[in-house]
XYZ file of C-alpha atoms in Angstrom:
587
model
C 5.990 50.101 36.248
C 9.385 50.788 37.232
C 12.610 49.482 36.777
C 12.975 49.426 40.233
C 9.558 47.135 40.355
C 11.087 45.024 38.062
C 15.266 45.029 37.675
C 15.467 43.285 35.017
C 13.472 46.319 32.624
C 16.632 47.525 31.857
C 17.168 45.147 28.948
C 14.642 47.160 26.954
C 15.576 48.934 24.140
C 12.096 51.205 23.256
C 12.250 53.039 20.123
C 10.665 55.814 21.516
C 10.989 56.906 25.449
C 11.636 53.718 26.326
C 8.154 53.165 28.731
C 6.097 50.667 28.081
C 2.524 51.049 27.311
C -0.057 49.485 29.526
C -0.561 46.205 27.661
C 2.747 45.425 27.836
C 2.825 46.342 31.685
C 0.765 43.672 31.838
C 2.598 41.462 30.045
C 5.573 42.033 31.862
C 3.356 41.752 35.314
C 1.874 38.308 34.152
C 5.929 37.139 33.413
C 6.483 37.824 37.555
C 2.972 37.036 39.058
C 2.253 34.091 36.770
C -1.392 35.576 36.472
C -3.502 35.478 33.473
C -3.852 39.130 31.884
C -6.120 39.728 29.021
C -4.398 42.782 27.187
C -8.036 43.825 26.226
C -8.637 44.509 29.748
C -6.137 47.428 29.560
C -7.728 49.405 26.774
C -10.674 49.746 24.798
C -11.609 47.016 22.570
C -12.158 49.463 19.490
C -10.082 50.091 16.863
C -8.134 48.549 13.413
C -7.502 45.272 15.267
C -10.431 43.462 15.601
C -10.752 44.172 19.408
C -7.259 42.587 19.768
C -4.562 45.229 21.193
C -1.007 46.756 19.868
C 1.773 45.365 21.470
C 5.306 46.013 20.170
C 7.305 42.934 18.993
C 10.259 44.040 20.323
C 8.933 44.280 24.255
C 8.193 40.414 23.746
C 11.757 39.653 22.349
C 13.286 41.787 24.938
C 11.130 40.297 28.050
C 12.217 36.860 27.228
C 15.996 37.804 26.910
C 15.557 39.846 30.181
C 13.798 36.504 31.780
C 16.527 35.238 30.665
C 19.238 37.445 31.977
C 17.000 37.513 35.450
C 15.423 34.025 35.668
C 14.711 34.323 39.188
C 12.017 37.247 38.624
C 10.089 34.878 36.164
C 7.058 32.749 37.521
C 7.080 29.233 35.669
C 4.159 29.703 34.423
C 6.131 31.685 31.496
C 4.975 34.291 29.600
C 1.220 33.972 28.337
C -0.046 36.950 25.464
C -3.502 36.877 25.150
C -5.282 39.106 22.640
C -2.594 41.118 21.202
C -1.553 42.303 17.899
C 2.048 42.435 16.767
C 3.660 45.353 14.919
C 6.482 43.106 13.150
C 7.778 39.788 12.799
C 8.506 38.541 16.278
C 12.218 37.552 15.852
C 13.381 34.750 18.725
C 16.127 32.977 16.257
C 19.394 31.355 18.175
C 17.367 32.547 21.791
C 17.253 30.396 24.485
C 13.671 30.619 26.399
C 13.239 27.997 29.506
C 9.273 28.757 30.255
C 6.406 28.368 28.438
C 5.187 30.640 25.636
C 1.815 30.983 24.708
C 0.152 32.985 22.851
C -3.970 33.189 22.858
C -6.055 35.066 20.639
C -3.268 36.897 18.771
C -2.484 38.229 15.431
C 1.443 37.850 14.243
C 0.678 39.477 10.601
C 4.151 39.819 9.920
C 4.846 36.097 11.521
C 6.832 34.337 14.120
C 10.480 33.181 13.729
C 12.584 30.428 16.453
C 15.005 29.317 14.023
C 17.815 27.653 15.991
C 16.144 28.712 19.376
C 15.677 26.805 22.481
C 12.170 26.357 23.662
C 10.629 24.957 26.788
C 6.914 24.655 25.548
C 5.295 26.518 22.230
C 1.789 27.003 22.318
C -0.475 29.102 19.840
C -4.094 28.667 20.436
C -6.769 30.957 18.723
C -4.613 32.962 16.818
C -3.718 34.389 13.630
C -0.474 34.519 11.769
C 0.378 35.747 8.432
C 3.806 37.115 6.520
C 4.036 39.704 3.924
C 7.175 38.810 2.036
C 8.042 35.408 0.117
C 11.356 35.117 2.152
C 9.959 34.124 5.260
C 7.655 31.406 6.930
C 4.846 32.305 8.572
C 6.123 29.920 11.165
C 10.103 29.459 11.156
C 10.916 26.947 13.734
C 14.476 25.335 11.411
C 16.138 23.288 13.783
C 15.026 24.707 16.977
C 14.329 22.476 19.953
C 11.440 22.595 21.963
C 11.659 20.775 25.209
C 7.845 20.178 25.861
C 4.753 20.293 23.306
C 4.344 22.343 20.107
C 0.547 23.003 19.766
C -0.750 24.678 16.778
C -4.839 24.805 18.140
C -7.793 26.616 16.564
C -5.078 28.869 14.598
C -5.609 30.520 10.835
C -2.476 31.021 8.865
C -1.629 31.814 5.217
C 1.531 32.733 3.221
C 2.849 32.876 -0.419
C 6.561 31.532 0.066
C 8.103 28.278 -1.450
C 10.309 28.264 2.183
C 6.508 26.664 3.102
C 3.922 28.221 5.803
C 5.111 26.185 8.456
C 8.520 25.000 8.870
C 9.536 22.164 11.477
C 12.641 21.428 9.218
C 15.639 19.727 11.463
C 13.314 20.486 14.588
C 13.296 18.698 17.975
C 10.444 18.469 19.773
C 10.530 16.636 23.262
C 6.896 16.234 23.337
C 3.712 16.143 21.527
C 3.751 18.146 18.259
C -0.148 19.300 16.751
C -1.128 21.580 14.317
C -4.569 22.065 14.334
C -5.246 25.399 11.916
C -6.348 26.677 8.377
C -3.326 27.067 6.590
C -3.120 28.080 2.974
C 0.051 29.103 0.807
C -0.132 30.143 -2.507
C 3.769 29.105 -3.781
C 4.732 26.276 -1.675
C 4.390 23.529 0.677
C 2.068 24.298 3.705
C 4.129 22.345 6.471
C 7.826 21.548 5.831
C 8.491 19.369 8.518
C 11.657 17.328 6.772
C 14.094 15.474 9.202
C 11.771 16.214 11.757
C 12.262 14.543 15.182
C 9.460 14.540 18.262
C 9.310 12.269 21.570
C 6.251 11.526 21.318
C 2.999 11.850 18.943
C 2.074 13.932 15.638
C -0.724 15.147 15.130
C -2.221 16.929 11.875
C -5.534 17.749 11.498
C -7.731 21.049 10.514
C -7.512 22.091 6.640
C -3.926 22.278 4.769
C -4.129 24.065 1.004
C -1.115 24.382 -1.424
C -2.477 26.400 -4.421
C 0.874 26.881 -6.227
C 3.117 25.152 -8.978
C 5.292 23.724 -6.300
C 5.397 20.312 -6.932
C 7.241 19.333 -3.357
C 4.116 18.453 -1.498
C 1.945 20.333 0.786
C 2.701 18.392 3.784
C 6.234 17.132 4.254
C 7.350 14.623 6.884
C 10.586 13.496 4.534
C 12.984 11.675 6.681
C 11.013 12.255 9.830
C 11.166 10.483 13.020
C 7.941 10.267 15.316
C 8.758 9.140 18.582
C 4.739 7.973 19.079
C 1.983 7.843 16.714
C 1.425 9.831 13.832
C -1.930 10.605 12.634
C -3.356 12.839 9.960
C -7.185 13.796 9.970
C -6.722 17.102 7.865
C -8.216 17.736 4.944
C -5.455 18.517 2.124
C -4.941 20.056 -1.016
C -2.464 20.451 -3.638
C -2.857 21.570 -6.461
C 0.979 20.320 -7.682
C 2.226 17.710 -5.947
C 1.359 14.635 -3.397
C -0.505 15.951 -0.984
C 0.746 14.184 2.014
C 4.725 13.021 1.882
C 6.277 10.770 4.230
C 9.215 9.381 2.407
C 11.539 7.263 4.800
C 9.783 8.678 7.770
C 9.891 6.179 11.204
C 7.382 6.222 13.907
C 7.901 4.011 16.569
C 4.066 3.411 17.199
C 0.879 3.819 14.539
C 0.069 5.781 10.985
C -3.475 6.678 10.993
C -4.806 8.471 8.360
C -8.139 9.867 8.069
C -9.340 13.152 6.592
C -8.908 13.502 2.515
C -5.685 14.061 0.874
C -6.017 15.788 -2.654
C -3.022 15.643 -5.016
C -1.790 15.752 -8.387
C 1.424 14.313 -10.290
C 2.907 10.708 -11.200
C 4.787 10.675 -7.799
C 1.281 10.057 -5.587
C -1.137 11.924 -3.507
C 0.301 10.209 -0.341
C 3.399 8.774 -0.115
C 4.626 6.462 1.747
C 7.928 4.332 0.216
C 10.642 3.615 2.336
C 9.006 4.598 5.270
C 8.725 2.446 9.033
C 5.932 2.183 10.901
C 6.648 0.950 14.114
C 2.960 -0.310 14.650
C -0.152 0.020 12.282
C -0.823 1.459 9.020
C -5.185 2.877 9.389
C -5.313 4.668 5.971
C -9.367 5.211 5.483
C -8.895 8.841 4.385
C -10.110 9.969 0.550
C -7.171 10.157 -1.130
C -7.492 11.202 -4.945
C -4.994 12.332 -7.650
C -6.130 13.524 -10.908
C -2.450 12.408 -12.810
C -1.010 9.467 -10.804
C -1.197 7.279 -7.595
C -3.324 7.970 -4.763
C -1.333 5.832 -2.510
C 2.245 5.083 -2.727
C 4.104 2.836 -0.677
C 6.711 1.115 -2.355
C 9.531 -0.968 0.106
C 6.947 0.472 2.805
C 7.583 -1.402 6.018
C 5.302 -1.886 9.145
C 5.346 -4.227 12.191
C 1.598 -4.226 12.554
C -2.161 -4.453 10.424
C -1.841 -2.907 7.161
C -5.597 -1.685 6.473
C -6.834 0.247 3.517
C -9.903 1.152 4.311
C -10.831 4.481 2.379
C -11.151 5.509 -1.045
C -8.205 5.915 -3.312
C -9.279 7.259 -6.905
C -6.434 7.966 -9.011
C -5.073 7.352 -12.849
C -1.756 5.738 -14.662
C -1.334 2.173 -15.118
C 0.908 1.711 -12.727
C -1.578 1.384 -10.074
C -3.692 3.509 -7.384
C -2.604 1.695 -4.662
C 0.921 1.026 -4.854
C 2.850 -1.499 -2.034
C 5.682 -2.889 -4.299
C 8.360 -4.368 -2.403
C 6.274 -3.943 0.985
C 7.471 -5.799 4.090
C 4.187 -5.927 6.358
C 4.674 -7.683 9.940
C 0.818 -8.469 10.322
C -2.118 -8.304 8.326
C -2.630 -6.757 4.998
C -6.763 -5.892 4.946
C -7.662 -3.620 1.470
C -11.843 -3.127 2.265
C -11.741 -0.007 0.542
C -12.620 1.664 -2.804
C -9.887 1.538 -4.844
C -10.547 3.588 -8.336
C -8.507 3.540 -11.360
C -10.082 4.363 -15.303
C -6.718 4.063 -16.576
C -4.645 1.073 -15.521
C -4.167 -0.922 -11.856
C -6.332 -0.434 -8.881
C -3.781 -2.175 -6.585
C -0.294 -3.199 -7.199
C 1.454 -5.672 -4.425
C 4.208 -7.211 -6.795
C 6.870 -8.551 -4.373
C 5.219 -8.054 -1.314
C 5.906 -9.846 1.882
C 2.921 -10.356 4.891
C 3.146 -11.967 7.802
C -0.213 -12.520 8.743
C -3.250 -12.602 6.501
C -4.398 -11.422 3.388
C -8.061 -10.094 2.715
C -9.230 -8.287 0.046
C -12.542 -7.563 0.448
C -12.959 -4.123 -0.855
C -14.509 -2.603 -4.300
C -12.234 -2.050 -7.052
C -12.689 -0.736 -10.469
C -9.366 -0.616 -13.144
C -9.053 -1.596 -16.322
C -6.079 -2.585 -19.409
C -3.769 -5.490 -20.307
C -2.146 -5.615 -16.830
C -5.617 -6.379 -14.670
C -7.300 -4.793 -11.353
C -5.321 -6.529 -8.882
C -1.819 -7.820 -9.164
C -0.251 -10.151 -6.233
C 3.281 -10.876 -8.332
C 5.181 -12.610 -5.955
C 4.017 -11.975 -3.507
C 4.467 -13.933 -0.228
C 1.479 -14.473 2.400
C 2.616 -15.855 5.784
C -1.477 -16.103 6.747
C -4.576 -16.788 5.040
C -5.440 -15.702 1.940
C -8.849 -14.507 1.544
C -9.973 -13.070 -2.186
C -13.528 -11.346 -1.885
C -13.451 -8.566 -4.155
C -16.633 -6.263 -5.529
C -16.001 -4.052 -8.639
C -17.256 -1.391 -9.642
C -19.472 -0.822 -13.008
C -22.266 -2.898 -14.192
C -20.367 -6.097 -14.980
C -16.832 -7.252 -13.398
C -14.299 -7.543 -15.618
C -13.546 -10.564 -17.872
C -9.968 -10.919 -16.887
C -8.548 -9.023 -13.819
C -6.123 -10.756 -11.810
C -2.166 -11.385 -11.475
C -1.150 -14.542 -9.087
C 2.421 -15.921 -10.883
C 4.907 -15.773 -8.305
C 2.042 -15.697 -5.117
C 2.815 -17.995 -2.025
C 1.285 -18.973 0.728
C 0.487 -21.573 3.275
C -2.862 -23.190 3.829
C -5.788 -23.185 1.554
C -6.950 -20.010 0.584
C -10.578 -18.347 0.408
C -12.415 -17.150 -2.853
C -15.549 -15.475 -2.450
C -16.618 -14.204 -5.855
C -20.069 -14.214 -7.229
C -22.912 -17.419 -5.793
C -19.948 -20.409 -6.165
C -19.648 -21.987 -3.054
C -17.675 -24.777 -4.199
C -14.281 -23.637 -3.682
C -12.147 -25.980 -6.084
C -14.846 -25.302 -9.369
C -14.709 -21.102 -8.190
C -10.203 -21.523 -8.076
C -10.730 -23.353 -11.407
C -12.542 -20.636 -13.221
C -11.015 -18.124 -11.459
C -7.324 -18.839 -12.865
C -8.176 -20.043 -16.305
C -10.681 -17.390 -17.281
C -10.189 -14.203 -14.475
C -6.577 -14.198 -14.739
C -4.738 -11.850 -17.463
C -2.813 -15.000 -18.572
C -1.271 -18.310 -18.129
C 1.097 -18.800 -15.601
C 2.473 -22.562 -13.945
C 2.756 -21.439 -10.471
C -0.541 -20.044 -9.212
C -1.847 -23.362 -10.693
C 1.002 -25.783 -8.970
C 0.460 -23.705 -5.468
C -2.875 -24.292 -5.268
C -2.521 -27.773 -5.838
C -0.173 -27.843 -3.166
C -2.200 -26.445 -0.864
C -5.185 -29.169 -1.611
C -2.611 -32.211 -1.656
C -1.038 -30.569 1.981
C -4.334 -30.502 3.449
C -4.866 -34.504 2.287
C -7.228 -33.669 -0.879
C -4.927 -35.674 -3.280
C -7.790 -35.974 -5.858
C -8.946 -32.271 -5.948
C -4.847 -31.226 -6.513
C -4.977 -34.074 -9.660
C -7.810 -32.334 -11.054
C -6.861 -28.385 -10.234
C -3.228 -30.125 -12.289
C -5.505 -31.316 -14.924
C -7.377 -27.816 -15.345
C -3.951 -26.293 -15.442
C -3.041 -28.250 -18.452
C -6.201 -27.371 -19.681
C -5.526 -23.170 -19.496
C -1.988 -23.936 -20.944
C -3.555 -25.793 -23.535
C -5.773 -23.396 -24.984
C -3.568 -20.039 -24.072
C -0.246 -20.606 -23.684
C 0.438 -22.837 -26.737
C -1.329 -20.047 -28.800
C 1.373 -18.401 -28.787
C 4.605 -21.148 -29.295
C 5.877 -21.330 -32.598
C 4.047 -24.467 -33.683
C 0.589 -23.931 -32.009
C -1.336 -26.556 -34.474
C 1.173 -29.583 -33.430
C 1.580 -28.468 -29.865
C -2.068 -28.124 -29.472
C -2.310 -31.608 -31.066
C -0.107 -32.995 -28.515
C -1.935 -32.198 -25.875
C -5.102 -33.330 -27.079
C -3.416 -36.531 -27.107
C -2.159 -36.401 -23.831
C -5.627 -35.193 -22.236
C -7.665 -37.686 -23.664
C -4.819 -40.636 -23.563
C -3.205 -40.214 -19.736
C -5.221 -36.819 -18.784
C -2.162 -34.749 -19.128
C -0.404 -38.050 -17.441
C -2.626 -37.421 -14.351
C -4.877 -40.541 -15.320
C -3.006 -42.978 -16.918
C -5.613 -45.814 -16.468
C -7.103 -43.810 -20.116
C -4.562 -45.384 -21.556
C -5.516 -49.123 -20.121
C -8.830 -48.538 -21.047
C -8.024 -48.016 -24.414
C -5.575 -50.267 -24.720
C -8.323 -53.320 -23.602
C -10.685 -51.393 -26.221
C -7.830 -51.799 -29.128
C -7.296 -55.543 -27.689
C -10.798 -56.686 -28.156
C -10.941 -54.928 -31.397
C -7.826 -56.543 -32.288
C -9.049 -60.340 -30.895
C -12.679 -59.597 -32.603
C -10.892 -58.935 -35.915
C -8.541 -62.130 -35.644
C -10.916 -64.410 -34.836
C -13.476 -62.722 -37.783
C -10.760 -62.541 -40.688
C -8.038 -65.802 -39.417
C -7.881 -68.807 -41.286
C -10.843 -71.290 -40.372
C -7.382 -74.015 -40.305
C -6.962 -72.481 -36.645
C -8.047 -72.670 -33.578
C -10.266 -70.289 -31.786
C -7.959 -69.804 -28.988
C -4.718 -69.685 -31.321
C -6.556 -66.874 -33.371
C -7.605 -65.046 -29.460
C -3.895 -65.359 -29.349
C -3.166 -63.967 -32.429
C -5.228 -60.762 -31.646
C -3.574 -60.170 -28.693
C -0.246 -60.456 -29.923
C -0.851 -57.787 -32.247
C -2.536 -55.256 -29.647
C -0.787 -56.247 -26.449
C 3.072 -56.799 -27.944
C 4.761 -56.488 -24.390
C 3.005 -59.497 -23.239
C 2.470 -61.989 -26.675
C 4.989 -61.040 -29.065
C 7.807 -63.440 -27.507
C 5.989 -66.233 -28.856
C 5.346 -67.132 -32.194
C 1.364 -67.370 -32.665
C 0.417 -70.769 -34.589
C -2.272 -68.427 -36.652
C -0.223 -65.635 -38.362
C -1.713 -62.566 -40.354
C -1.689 -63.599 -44.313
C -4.345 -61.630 -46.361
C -3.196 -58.230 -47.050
C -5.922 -56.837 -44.945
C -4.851 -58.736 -42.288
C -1.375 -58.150 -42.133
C -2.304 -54.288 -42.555
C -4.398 -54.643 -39.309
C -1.620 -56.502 -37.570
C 0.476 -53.818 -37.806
C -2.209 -51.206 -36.916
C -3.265 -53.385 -33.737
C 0.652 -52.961 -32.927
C 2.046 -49.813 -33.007
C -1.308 -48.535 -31.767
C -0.603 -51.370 -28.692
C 3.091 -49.930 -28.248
C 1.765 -46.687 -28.236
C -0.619 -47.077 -25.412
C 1.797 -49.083 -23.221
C 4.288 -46.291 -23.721
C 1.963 -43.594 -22.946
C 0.532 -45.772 -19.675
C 4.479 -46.115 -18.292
C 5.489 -42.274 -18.614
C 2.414 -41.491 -17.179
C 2.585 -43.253 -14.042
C 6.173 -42.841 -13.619
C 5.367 -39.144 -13.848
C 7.395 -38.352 -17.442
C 4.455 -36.881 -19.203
C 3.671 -34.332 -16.315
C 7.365 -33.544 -16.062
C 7.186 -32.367 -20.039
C 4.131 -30.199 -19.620
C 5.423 -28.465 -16.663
């Protein structure tokens, strides 16, 4: 190999004699021919490597700046190292590089650094990288721009640096972007990948292990931008931290996330708020966090199915599941197993679907704030409540509804009720954590909109009922108010049924007639002493005219009186309960 072979060797800056040893003859030979040269070929496989072969950083760095000086001796196949071992950190920061570079079967121990480089296609397949000091990524690739794919594949990489193993931050990637490998760092995050920005998909997958006190996350997509889909089937660990953290990332197709996602800390083992998911959110990974939410996705906002499929164990009473403020553009579907000893299992307050709502998974939570809690919430779809939960009886009281809308009537499947309006009944007056108006009024709206106007009267009248016995508990008079509407139940039925109050108002008039025409004078008339009796029970009708048999015995007169106000009363209480006054005041 001479530079007359090869013009362009004069770039090469040896720190010895300046040849180049057979290896990297190859290498340099598989830059012009575009052939495939295993560097093992070229010597014997023995030695301190592992069978893979020297090869001296600085003849890569200088072959790609002499390909670049010399384009026209390069084959586009680019330059492809297979099975060699690097003697320092291959340094390719603010370089320029249009051909691939791929590297098979390799060791980088001292690591690989692009930072501000431009790329045509990254590829690292089989190989091992490593670095030995805490300033440096194993994989430095800070705002560099690759034109084609970035493939991690197959690859085993570990570090102790809180710059994090793998760092994609501010990089550009024109194509797909995977990283398939064991990585493991012992003081930081494993892939740093903030404000990253790809054409097309991300994938993660392999194992991902942050064993330090950094509390950033072990995989970082903060302020990201996926061009396609993004989907994580890694497993990951941290032992500080959320374990997965996509704050205000946008993807302009689907989030799937399988694998398991291990974290620790109030702020979530995944996280999810403020991010954009141009399509579907497919979370059935096992996500668990020993101090905090497993999933959080607070203002989280997709255009597609929202489906939590997996198992989310976490603690805090703020909820394992978190989608607070969540703006979902289709379905929202929680079949999972949602685990929390401590507080909330899932938390939806304020959330906005526009399709469906099913929640048909297992949950287990406990405390004063329930299992599930829908606070208003706002379902463009169907609402479909099938929950299991988990333990050996469900709980006594486990839901939150004020503030829920939706259109249509929804579905309750909870234990052997089939009857729908008896299993809504029980469920908000004895599975709810407490009284609230509105669940009760928009479920009688939904009856009365579908034409059931006597089912939305009595879901009204069971309403009254629950405010009855647990909101009045706690007014300032409970003994009167309670009183009251005792009164008003059995009198108008909460002024739903006003003919109570003609009932008993015919029941006081024939007591009243009976008594008249028992106790009158014998000096009148049957009919004038029928006429008396009704005078003093029906007073709106017979007390214009001056009955021809008054009252004169004490007793009498006392009964009169009696007959009356107790006539007045029940007229009164018929008018403002048809003209709707009564259910006006208990609203």
């Amino acid at each position: 190999m001479t530079e007359k072979s090869f013009p362009w060797l004069h770039c090469l800056h040896h720190p010895r004699d300046g040849s180049l040893t057979a290896p990297e003859e190859l290498l340099a030979r598989s830059l012009t021919e575009g052939r495939l040269y295993d560097l093992r070929s070229a010597v014997s496989s023995d030695g301190p490597y592992a069978g893979r072969v020297p090869v001296r950083a600085a003849v890569v760095r200088a072959l790609i700046c002499g390909i670049v000086a010399s384009c026209q001796y390069a084959d586009p196949r680019g330059l492809r190292i297979i099975g060699a071992v690097l003697d320092e950190r291959l340094d390719l920061d603010d370089i320029t590089f249009g051909l691939p570079l791929v590297f098979v079967d390799c060791e980088l121990p001292f690591g690989f650094s692009a930072v501000r480089s431009s790329l045509h296609h990254l590829h690292f397949r089989v190989s091992i990288l490593a670095t030995r000091e805490d300033t440096n990524a194993v994989l430095d690739l800070e705002q560099a721009r690759i034109l084609n794919d970035c493939v991690l594949e197959r690859c085993h990489l570990t570090a102790s640096t809180r710059l994090g193993a793998v760092r994609w931050q501010g990089c550009h990637v024109g194509g797909h972007l995977q990283c398939d490998a064991d990585i493991t760092n012992t003081d930081g995050p494993v892939l740093a990948c903030d404000n990253l920005t790809t054409d097309s998909n991300v994938t993660v997958s392999g194992r991902c292990r942050s064993t330090g006190n950094d509390d950033l996350g072990a995989v970082r997509l903060h302020g990201s931008h996926v061009g396609g889909q993004f989907r994580c089937n890694a497993d990951i660990i941290a032992s500080s931290g959320p374990a997965l953290v996509c704050d205000h990332m946008v993807t302009n197709s689907d989030v799937i996330l399988h694998g398991s996602c291990a974290g620790a800390g109030n702020r979530g083992a995944v996280r999810l708020p403020g991010a954009h998911i141009g399509g579907q959110l497919q979370c059935s990974a096992d996500i668990t966090n020993s101090d905090g939410p497993a999933l959080y996705a607070d203002n989280l906002v997709t255009e597609g199915i929202t489906a939590v499929d997996g198992r989310c164990a976490g603690i805090g009473p703020e909820g394992v599941v978190r989608l607070l403020g969540a703006h979902l553009g289709g379905q929202l579907r929680c079949g999972g197993t949602i685990l929390n000893p401590d507080g909330l299992a899932l938390a939806c307050d304020n959330l906005v679907a526009g399709s469906d709502m099913i929640l048909n998974g297992s949950y287990g939570g406990c405390g004063d704030r329930g299992v599930v809690r829908l606070l208003g919430a706002h379902i463009e779809g169907q609402l479909v409540l099938s929950p299991a939960f988990i333990g050996d009886e469900p709980p006594i009281r486990w839901l939150v509804l004020d503030g829920l809308t939706y259109p249509g009537l929804p579905t309750l499947r909870i234990g052997e009720e089939e009857d729908q309006e008896r299993a809504w009944i029980d469920l908000l007056a004895n599975q709810t954590i407490e009284y609230a108006a509105q669940p009760w009024q928009q479920l009688a709206a939904a009856w009365r909109a579908a034409g059931h106007d006597d089912t939305a009267r009595r879901v009204l009248i069971a309403q009254q009922e629950d405010r009855r016995h647990r909101a009045l508990s706690q007014t300032r008079h409970p003994w009167r108010n309670k009183t009251i509407a005792w009164l008003s139940k059995h009198t108008t039925g909460y002024g739903y049924q006003s003919w109570r109050s003609l009932v008993m108002l015919v029941i006081v008039a024939a007591a009243s007639v009976g008594a008249s025409v028992w106790f009158s004078s014998p000096a009148c008339g049957r009919l004038e002493r029928v006429e008396a009796g009704l005078g003093w029970a029906v007073p709106i009708i017979f007390s214009v005219r001056h009955t021809a048999c008054p009252a004169t015995s004490p007793g009498m007169i006392i009964t009169s009186w009696v007959a009356h106000i107790i006539g007045w009363t029940l007229v009164t209480l018929f008018v403002t309960g048809f003209t709707g006054i009564i259910r006006k005041s208990h609203d």
